[in-house]
Coordinates of C-alpha atoms in Angstrom, one line a residue:
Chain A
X290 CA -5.9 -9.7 -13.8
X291 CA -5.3 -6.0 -15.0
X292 CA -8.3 -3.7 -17.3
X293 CA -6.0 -5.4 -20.1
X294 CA -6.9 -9.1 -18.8
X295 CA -3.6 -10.1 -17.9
X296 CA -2.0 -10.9 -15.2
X297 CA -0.4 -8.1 -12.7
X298 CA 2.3 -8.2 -11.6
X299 CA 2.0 -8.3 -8.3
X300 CA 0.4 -11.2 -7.1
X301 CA -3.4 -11.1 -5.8
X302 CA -2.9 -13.1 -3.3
X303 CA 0.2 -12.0 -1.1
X304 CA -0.1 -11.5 2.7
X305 CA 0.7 -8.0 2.9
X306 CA -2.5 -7.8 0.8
X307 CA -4.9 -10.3 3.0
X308 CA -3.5 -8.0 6.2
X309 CA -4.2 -4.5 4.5
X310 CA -7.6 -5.6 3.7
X311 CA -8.3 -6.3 6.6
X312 CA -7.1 -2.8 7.9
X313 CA -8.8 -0.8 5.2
X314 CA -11.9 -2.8 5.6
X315 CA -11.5 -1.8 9.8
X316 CA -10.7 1.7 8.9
X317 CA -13.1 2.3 6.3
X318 CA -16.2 1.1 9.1
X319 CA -14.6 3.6 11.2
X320 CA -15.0 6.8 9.0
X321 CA -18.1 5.3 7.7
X322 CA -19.3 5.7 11.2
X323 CA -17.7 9.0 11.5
X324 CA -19.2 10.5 8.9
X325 CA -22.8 8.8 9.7
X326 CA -22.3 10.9 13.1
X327 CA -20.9 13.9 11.5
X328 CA -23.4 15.0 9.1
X329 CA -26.7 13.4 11.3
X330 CA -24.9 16.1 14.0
X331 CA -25.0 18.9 11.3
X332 CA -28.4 18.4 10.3
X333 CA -29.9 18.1 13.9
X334 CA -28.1 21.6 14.9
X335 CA -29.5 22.8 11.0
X336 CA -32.9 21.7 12.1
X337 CA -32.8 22.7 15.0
X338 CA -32.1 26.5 14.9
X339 CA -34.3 26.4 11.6
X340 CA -37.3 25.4 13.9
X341 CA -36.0 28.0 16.6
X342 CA -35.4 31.1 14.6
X343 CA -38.8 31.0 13.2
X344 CA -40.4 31.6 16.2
X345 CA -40.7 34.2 19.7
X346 CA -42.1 33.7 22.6
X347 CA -43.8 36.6 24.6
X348 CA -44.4 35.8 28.3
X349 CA -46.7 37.9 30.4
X350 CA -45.8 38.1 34.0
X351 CA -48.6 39.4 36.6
X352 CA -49.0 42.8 36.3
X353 CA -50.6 45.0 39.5
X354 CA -51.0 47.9 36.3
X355 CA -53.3 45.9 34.0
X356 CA -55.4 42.6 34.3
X357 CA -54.4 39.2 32.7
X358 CA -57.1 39.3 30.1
X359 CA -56.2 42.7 29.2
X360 CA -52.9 42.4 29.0
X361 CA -53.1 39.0 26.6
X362 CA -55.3 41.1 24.2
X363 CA -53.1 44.2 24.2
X364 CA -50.0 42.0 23.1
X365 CA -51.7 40.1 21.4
X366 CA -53.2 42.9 19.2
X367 CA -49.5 44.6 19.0
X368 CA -47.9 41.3 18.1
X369 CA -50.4 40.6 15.1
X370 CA -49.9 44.0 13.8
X371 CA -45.9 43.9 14.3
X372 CA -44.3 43.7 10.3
X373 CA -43.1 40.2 9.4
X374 CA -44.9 38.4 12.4
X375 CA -47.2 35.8 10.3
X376 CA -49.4 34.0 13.5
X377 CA -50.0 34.7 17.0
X378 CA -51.3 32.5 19.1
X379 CA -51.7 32.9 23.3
X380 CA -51.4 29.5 24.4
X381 CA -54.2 27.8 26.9
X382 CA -53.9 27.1 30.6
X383 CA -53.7 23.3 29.2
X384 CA -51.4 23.5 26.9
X385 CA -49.4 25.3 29.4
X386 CA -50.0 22.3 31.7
X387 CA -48.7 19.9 29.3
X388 CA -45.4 21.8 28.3
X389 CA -44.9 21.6 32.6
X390 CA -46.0 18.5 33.9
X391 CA -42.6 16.5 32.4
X392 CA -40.7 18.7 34.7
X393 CA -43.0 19.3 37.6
X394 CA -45.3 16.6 37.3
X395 CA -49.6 16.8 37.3
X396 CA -52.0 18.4 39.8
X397 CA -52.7 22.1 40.5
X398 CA -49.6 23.1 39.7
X399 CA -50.7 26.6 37.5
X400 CA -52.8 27.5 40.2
X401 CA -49.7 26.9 43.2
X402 CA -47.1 28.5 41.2
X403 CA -46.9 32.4 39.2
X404 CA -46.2 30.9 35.9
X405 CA -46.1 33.3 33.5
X406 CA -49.0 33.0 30.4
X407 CA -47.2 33.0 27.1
X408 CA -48.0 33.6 23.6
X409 CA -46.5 31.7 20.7
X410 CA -45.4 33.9 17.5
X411 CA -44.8 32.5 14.4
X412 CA -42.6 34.9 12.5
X413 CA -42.6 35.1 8.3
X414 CA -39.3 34.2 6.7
X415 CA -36.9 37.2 6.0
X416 CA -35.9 39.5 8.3
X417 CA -38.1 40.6 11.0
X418 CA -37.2 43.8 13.9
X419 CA -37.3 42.3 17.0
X420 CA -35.5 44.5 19.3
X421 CA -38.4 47.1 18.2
X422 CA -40.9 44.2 19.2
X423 CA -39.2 43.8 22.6
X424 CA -39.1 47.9 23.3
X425 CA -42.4 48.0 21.8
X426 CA -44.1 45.3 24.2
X427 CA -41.9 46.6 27.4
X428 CA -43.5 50.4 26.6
X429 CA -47.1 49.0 25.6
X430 CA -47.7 45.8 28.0
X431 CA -46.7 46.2 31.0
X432 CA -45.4 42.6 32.7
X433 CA -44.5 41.9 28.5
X434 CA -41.0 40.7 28.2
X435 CA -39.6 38.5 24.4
X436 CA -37.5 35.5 24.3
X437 CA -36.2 35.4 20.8
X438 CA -34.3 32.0 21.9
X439 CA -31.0 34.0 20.6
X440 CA -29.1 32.5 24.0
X441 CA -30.4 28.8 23.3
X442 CA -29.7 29.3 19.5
X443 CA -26.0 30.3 20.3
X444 CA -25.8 27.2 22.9
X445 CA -26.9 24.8 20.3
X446 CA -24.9 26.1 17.2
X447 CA -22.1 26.1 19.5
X448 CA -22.8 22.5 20.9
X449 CA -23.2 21.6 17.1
X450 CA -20.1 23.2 15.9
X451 CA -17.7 21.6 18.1
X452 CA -19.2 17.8 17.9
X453 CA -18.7 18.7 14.1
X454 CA -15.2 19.6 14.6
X455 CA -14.9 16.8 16.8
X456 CA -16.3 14.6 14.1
X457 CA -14.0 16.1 11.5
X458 CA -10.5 15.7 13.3
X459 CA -11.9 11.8 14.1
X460 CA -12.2 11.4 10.3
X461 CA -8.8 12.9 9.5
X462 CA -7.1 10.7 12.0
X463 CA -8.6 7.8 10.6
X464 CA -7.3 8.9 6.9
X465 CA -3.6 9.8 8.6
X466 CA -3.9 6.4 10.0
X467 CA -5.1 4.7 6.5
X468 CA -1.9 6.8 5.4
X469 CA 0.5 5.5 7.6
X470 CA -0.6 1.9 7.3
X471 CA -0.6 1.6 3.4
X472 CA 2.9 2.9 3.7
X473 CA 3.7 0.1 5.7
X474 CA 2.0 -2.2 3.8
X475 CA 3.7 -1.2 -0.1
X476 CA 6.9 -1.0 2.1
X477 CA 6.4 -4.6 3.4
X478 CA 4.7 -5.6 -0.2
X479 CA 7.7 -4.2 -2.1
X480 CA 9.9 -6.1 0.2
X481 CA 8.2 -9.4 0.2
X482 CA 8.1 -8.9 -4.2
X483 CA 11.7 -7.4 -4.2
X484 CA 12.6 -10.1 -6.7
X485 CA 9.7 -9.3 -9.4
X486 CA 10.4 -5.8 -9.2
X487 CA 14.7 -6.2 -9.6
X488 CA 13.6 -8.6 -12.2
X489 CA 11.4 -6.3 -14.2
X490 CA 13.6 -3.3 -13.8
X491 CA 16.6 -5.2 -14.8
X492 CA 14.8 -6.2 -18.0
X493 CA 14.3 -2.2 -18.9
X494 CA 10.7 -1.2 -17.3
X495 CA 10.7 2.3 -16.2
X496 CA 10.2 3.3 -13.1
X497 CA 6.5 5.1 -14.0
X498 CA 5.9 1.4 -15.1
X499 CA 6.3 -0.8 -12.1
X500 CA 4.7 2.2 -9.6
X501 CA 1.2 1.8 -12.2
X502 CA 1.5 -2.0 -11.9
X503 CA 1.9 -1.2 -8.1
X504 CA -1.2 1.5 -7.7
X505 CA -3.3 -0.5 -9.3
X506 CA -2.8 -3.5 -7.2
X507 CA -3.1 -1.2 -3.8
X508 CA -5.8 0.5 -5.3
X509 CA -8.3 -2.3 -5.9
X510 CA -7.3 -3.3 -2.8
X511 CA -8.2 -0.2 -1.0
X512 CA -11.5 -0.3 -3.0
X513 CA -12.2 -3.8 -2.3
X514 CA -11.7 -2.9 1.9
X515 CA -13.4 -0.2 1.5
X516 CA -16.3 -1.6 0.1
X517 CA -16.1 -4.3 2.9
X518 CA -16.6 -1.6 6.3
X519 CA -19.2 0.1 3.9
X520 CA -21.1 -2.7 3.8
X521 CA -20.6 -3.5 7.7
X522 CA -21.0 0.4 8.9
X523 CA -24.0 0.1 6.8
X524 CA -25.7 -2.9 8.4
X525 CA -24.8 -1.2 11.7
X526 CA -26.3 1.8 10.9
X527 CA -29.2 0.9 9.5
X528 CA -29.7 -1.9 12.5
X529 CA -29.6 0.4 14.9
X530 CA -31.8 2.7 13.3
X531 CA -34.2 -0.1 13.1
X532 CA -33.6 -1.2 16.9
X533 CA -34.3 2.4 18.2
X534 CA -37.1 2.1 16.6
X535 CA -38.7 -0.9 17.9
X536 CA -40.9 -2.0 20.4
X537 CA -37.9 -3.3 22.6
X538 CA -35.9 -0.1 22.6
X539 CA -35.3 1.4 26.1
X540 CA -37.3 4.2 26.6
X541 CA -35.8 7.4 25.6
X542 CA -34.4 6.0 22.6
X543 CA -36.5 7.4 20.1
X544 CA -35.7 10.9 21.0
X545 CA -32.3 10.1 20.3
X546 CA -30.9 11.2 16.9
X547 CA -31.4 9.2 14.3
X548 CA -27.9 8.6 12.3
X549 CA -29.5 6.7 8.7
X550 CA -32.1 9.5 6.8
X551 CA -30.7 11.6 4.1
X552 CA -29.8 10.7 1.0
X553 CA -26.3 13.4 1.5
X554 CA -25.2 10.8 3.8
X555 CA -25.7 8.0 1.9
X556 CA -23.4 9.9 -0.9
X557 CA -21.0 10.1 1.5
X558 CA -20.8 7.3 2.9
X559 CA -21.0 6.0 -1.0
X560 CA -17.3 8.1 -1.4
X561 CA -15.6 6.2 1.1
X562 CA -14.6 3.0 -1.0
X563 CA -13.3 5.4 -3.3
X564 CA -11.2 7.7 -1.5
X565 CA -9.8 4.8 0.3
X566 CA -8.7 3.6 -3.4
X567 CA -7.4 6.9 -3.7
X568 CA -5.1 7.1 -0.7
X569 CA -4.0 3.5 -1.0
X570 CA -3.0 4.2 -4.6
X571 CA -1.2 7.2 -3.9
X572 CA 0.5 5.7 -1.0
X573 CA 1.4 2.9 -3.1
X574 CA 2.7 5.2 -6.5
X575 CA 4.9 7.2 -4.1
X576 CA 6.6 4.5 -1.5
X577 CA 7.5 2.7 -4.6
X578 CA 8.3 5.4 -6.7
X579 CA 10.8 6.4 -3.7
X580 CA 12.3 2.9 -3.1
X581 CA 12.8 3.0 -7.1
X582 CA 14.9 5.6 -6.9
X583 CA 17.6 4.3 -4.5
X584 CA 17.9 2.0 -7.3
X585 CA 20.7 2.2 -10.1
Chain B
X1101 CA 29.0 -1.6 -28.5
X1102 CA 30.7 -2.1 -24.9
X1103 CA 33.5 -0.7 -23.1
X1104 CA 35.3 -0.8 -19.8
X1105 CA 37.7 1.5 -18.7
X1106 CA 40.1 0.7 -15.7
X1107 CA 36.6 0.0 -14.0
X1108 CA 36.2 -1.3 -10.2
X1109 CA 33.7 -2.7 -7.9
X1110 CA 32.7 -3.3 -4.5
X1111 CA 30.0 -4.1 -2.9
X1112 CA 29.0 -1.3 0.3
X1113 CA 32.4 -0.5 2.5
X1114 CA 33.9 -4.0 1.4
X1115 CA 36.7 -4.7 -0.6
X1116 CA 37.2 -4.5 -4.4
X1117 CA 35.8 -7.5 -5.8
X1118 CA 36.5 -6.1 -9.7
X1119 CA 40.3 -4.3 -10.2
X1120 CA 41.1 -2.6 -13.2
X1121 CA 38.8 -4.2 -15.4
X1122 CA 39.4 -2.9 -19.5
X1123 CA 37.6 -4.8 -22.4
X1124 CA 35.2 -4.0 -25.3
X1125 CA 32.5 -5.9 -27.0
X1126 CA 32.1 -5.1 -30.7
X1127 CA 28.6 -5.6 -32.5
X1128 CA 28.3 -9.1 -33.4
X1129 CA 31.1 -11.0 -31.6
X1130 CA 31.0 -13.6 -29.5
X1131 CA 32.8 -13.8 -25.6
X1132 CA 32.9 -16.1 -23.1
X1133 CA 33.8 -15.4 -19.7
X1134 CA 35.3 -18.0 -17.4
X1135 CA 37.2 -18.2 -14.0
X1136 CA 36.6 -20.4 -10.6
X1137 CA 33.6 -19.6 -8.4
X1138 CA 33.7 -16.5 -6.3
X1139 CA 36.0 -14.7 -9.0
X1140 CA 33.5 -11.7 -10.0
X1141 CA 31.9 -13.2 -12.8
X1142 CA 28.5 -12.9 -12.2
X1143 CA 29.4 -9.1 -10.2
X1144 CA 31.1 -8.6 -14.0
X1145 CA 27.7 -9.1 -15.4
X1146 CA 25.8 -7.2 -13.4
X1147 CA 27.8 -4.0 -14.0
X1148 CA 27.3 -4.7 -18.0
X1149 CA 23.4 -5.4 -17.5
X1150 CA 23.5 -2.4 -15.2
X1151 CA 22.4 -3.1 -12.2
X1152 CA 25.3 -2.0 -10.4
X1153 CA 27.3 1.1 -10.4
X1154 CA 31.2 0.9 -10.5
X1155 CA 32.9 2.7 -7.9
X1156 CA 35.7 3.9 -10.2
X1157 CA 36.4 4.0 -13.7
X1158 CA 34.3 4.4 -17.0
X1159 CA 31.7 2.2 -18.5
X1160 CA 30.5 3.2 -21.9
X1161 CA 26.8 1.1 -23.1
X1162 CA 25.4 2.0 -27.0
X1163 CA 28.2 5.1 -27.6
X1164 CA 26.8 6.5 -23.8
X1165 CA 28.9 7.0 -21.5
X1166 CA 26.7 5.2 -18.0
X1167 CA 28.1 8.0 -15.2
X1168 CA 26.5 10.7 -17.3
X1169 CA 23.4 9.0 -18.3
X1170 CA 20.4 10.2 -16.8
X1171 CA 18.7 7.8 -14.7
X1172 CA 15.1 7.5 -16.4
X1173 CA 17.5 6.5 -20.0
X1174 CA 18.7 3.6 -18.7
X1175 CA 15.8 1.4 -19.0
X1176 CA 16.1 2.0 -22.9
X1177 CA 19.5 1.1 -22.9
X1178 CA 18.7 -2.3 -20.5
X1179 CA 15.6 -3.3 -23.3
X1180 CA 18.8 -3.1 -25.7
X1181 CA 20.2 -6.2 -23.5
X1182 CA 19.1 -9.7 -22.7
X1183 CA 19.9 -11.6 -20.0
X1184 CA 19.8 -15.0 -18.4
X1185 CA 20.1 -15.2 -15.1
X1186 CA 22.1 -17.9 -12.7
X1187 CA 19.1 -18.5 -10.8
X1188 CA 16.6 -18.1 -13.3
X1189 CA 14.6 -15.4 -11.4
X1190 CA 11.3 -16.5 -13.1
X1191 CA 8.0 -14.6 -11.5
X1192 CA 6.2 -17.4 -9.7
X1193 CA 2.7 -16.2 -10.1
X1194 CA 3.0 -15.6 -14.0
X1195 CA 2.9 -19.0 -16.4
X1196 CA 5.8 -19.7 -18.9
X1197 CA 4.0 -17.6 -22.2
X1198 CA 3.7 -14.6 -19.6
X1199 CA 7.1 -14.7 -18.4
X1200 CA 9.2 -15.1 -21.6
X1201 CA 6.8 -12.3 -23.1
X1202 CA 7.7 -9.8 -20.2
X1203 CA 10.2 -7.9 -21.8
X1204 CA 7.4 -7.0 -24.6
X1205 CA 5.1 -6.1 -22.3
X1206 CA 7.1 -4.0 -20.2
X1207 CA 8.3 -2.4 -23.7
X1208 CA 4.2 -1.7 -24.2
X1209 CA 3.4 -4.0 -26.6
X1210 CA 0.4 -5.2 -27.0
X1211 CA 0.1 -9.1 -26.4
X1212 CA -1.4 -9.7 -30.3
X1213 CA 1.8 -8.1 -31.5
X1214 CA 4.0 -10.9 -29.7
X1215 CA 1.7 -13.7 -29.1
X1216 CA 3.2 -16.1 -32.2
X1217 CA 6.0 -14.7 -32.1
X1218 CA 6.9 -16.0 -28.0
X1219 CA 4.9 -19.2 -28.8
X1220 CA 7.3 -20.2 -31.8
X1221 CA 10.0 -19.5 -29.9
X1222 CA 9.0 -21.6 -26.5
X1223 CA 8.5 -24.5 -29.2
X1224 CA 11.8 -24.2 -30.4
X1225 CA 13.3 -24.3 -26.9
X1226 CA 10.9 -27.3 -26.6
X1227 CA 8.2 -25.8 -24.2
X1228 CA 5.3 -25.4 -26.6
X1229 CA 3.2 -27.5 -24.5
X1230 CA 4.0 -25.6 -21.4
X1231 CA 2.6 -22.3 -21.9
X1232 CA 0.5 -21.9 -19.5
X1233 CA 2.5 -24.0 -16.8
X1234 CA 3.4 -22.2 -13.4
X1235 CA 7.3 -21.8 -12.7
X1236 CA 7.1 -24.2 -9.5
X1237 CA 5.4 -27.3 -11.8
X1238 CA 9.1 -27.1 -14.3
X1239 CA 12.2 -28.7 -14.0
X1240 CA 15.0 -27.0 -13.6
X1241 CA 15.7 -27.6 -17.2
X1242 CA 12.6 -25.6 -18.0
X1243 CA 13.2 -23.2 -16.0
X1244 CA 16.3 -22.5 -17.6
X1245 CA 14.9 -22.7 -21.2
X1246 CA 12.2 -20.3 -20.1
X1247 CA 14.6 -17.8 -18.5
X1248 CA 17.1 -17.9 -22.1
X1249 CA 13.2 -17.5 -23.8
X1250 CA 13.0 -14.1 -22.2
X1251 CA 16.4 -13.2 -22.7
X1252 CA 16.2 -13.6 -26.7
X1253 CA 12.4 -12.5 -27.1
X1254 CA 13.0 -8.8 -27.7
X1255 CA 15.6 -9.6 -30.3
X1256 CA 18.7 -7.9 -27.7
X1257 CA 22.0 -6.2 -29.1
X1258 CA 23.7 -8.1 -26.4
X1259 CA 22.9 -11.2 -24.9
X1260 CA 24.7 -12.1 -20.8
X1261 CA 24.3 -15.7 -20.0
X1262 CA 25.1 -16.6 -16.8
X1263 CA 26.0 -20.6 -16.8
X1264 CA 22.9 -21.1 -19.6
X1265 CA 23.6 -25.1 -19.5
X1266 CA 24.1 -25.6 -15.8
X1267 CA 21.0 -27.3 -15.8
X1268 CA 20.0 -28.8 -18.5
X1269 CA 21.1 -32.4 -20.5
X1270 CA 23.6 -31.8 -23.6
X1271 CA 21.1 -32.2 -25.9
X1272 CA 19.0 -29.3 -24.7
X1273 CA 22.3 -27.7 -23.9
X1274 CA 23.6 -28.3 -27.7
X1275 CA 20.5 -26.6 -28.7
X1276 CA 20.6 -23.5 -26.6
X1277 CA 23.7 -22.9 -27.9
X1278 CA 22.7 -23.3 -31.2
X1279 CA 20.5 -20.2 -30.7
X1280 CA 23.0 -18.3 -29.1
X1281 CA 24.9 -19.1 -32.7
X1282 CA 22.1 -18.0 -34.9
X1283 CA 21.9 -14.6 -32.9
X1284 CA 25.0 -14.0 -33.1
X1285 CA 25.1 -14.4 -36.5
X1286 CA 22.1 -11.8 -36.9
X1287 CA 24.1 -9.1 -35.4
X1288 CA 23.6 -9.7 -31.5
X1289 CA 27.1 -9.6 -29.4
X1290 CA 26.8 -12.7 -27.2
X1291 CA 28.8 -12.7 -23.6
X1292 CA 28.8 -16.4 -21.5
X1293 CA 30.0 -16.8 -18.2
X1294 CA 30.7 -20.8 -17.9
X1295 CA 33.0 -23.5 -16.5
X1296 CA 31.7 -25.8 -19.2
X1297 CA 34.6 -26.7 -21.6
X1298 CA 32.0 -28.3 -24.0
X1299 CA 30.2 -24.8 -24.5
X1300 CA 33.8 -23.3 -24.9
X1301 CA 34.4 -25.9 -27.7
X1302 CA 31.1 -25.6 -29.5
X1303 CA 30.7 -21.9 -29.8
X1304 CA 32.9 -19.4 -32.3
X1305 CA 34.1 -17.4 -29.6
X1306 CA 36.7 -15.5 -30.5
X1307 CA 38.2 -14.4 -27.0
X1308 CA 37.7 -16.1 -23.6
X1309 CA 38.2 -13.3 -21.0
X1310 CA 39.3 -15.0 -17.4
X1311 CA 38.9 -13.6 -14.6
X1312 CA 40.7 -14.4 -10.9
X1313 CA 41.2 -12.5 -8.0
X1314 CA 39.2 -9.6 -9.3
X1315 CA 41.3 -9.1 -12.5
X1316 CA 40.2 -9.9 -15.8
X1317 CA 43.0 -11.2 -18.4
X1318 CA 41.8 -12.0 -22.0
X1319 CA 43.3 -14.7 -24.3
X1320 CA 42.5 -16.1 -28.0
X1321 CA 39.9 -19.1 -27.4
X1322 CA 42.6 -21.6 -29.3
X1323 CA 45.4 -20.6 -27.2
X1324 CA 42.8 -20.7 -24.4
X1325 CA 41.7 -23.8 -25.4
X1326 CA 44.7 -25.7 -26.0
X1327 CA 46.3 -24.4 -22.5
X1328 CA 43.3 -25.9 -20.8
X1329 CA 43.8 -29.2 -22.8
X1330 CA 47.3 -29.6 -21.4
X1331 CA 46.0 -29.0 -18.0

């Protein structure tokens, strides 16, 4: 049945459409997927450098020209009155300990090794000099050196920017593919109906007429598949959300990231149905619009 | 209303099916078209219901002349023409009331503006009670009345039969013929292709146009008539 309750005149039922179903519904899980993976990516690399670029670290190497207690307060005191630095805070020989011991494991290791004591600075938001920071602790403290995490903020956004990419091309393959199939599929459609449509040209429809009967046919069908690997991408990703998250996940798995959280992606996700609607309508309009046309 | 100038036909590389072919059809007359199988009758059709192009000669539909036509004007010129088809080419998934009321729907009319009308006239070809039957569950009988149903609904200038009583028992067949009369007489220029000599002596046509071998020759129906009687 068509918006004006009758019947269409393609029939609801016809193989070609059981078959593109099926494909729409396949593809539509795909780039549901995609796009879960996409956008978690582009948040994690957001968050991440966020949480980076709002901090320095100073580390304080041993210094034969000043002793360690000295030369924490003396950074400390320039740090604290640097513009734009909002906290400063020298971190403890445990806390030290506990930022180690994944990598190198408990015991004396601060005592056994020169690790250098570092101070944690939480900056304001806005612009903030480093470079005169860095100059300012070379000249002032001696043994002071500042990681602004520039090189592991590059590494990250890069990392991020190319999975992104990545994530993007996967997405417009699946759509090229989408393409491609509904092409196939009005082709074979128009073929397997190639009596209703003779029939209702011969009897004086116009061309515009049959390809709006046609649309709307792939388009609900497009919709419906659509609707279909929503529904399935969903259940995967919220059931894998909810696995990580239990108590029988391997370990590890929480620190992986998770894909279901923001209500963006949900929107997206929410767009698929439709744009699958879209392109199989389209597809449809112009295959048959083009087939049409070899007609007298 | 319809002419046919030295006009020929073939169908790809083949050979010419249709030679030479010159007639008119004048508003309001009656024509039947006879000849043995395989002589271009239904190929003749086609080429006045435009559906295929000639590959020479000139076809002139409504005062137009078809090779000059523009391509998105002649579905106007086909709502102007009805036609019943050998094989009845009914659309399987639609019921009988949806398929004789295709050509109004296709001309955008909305189904209140030709609901009583189509049902009056599926009574009167004696398939009031099967409006909302499925192709496949009718005879071929009913098939047949549905298909002429769709031909006459939109009230055509010309109406192509193509063998309209093949199928059905004289009375029906008396009766279908009776409506081809009565539109006639309301203006409509009526064209049958037949073998049936009963059709030929029921209906006022005034020429019979036969064609063999791909040529089309046209005689008086009595002379016609009287020919085939000594035969």
């Amino acid at each position: 049945m068509n918006p004006a309750g009758r019947t269409g005149l393609m029939p609801a039922d016809s193989a070609s459409g059981a078959t593109l179903h099926t494909i729409v519904a396949v593809m539509s899980f795909l780039a549901c997927l995609s796009l879960g993976f996409v956008l978690t990516l582009g948040r994690l690399a957001s968050e991440w450098t966020d949480g980076l670029s709002g901090s320095v670290t100073v580390q304080l190497l041993p210094s034969a020209q000043i002793s360690p207690e000295d030369q924490v307060k003396e950074a400390l005191r320039l740090v604290k009155n640097w513009p734009g630095v909002f906290a400063a805070r020298a971190l403890s020989r445990e806390d030290s300990q506990k930022m180690l011991e994944p990598w190198l494991g408990g015991g004396n290791v601060l005592t056994d090794l020169p690790v250098p004591q570092l101070i944690e600075v939480t900056l304001q938001p806005g612009p903030v000099e480093l470079e005169g920071l860095a100059r300012a602790l070379a000249d002032g403290v001696p043994g002071a050196t500042l990681d602004d995490h520039k090189r592991w903020n590059a590494e990250l956004a890069s990392f991020a920017t190319s999975s992104e990419a990545v994530g993007w091309a996967v997405l417009a393959l699946i759509a090229l593919a989408t393409l491609a199939i509904v092409i196939f599929a009005t082709q074979a459609g128009l073929q397997a109906h190639r009596e209703i449509v003779e029939v209702v040209h011969m009897i004086g429809a116009k061309d515009v007429f049959i390809a709006n009967e046609f649309q709307r046919h792939f388009m609900w069908l497009g919709v419906r598949g659509g609707i279909i690997g929503l529904v399935l991408a969903a259940v995967t990703l919220v059931g894998s959300s909810f696995l990580m998250n239990s108590r029988e996940a391997p370990v590890g798995a929480q620190y992986l990231p998770q894909l279901v959280s923001s209500p963006l992606l949900y929107t997206w996700l929410l767009c698929v149905p439709v744009v699958m609607g879209l392109i199989a309508m389209w597809t449809a309009r112009f295959t048959v619009l083009r087939v049409l046309g070899r007609m007298p | 209303m319809v002419r046919f100038e030295n006009v020929g036909m073939r169908y790809g590389l083949g050979p010419e099916i249709l030679r030479d072919i010159s007639f008119t059809l004048d508003q309001g007359s009656f024509h039947l078209l006879t000849g043995p199988s395989g002589a271009g009758k239904t190929s003749l059709l086609k080429l006045i219901y435009l559906a295929e192009r000639p590959c020479r000669g000139a076809i002139s539909m409504f005062g137009r002349e078809i090779a000059t036509t523009p391509r998105d004007e002649l579905p106007g010129l086909r709502r102007r023409i009805g036609v019943v088809f050998q094989e009845f080419r009914l659309l399987d998934h639609l019921t009988v009331f949806e398929n004789v009321s295709l050509p109004r729907r296709v001309m955008g009319e909305m189904e209140s503006q030709y609901r009583a009308e189509v049902e009056e006239l599926l009574s009167w070809v004696g398939l009031g009670n099967r409006l909302n039957a499925k192709p496949a569950t009718l005879s071929g009988g009913e098939k047949q009345r549905v298909a002429i149903a769709r031909a006459v609904v939109a009230k055509p200038e010309l109406l192509l039969a193509d063998e309209p009583t093949g199928n059905v028992d004289p009375e029906i067949g008396g009766r279908i013929m009776r409506l081809f009369t009565e539109l006639n007489k309301l203006g409509t220029c009526v064209m049958i292709a037949t073998h049936d000599m009963r059709i030929m002596e029921r209906v006022p046509a005034s020429r019979i146009y036969r064609l063999a071998e791909g040529r089309l020759t046209v005689a008086k129906a009595h002379d016609f008539m009287a020919q085939a009687k000594r035969a």
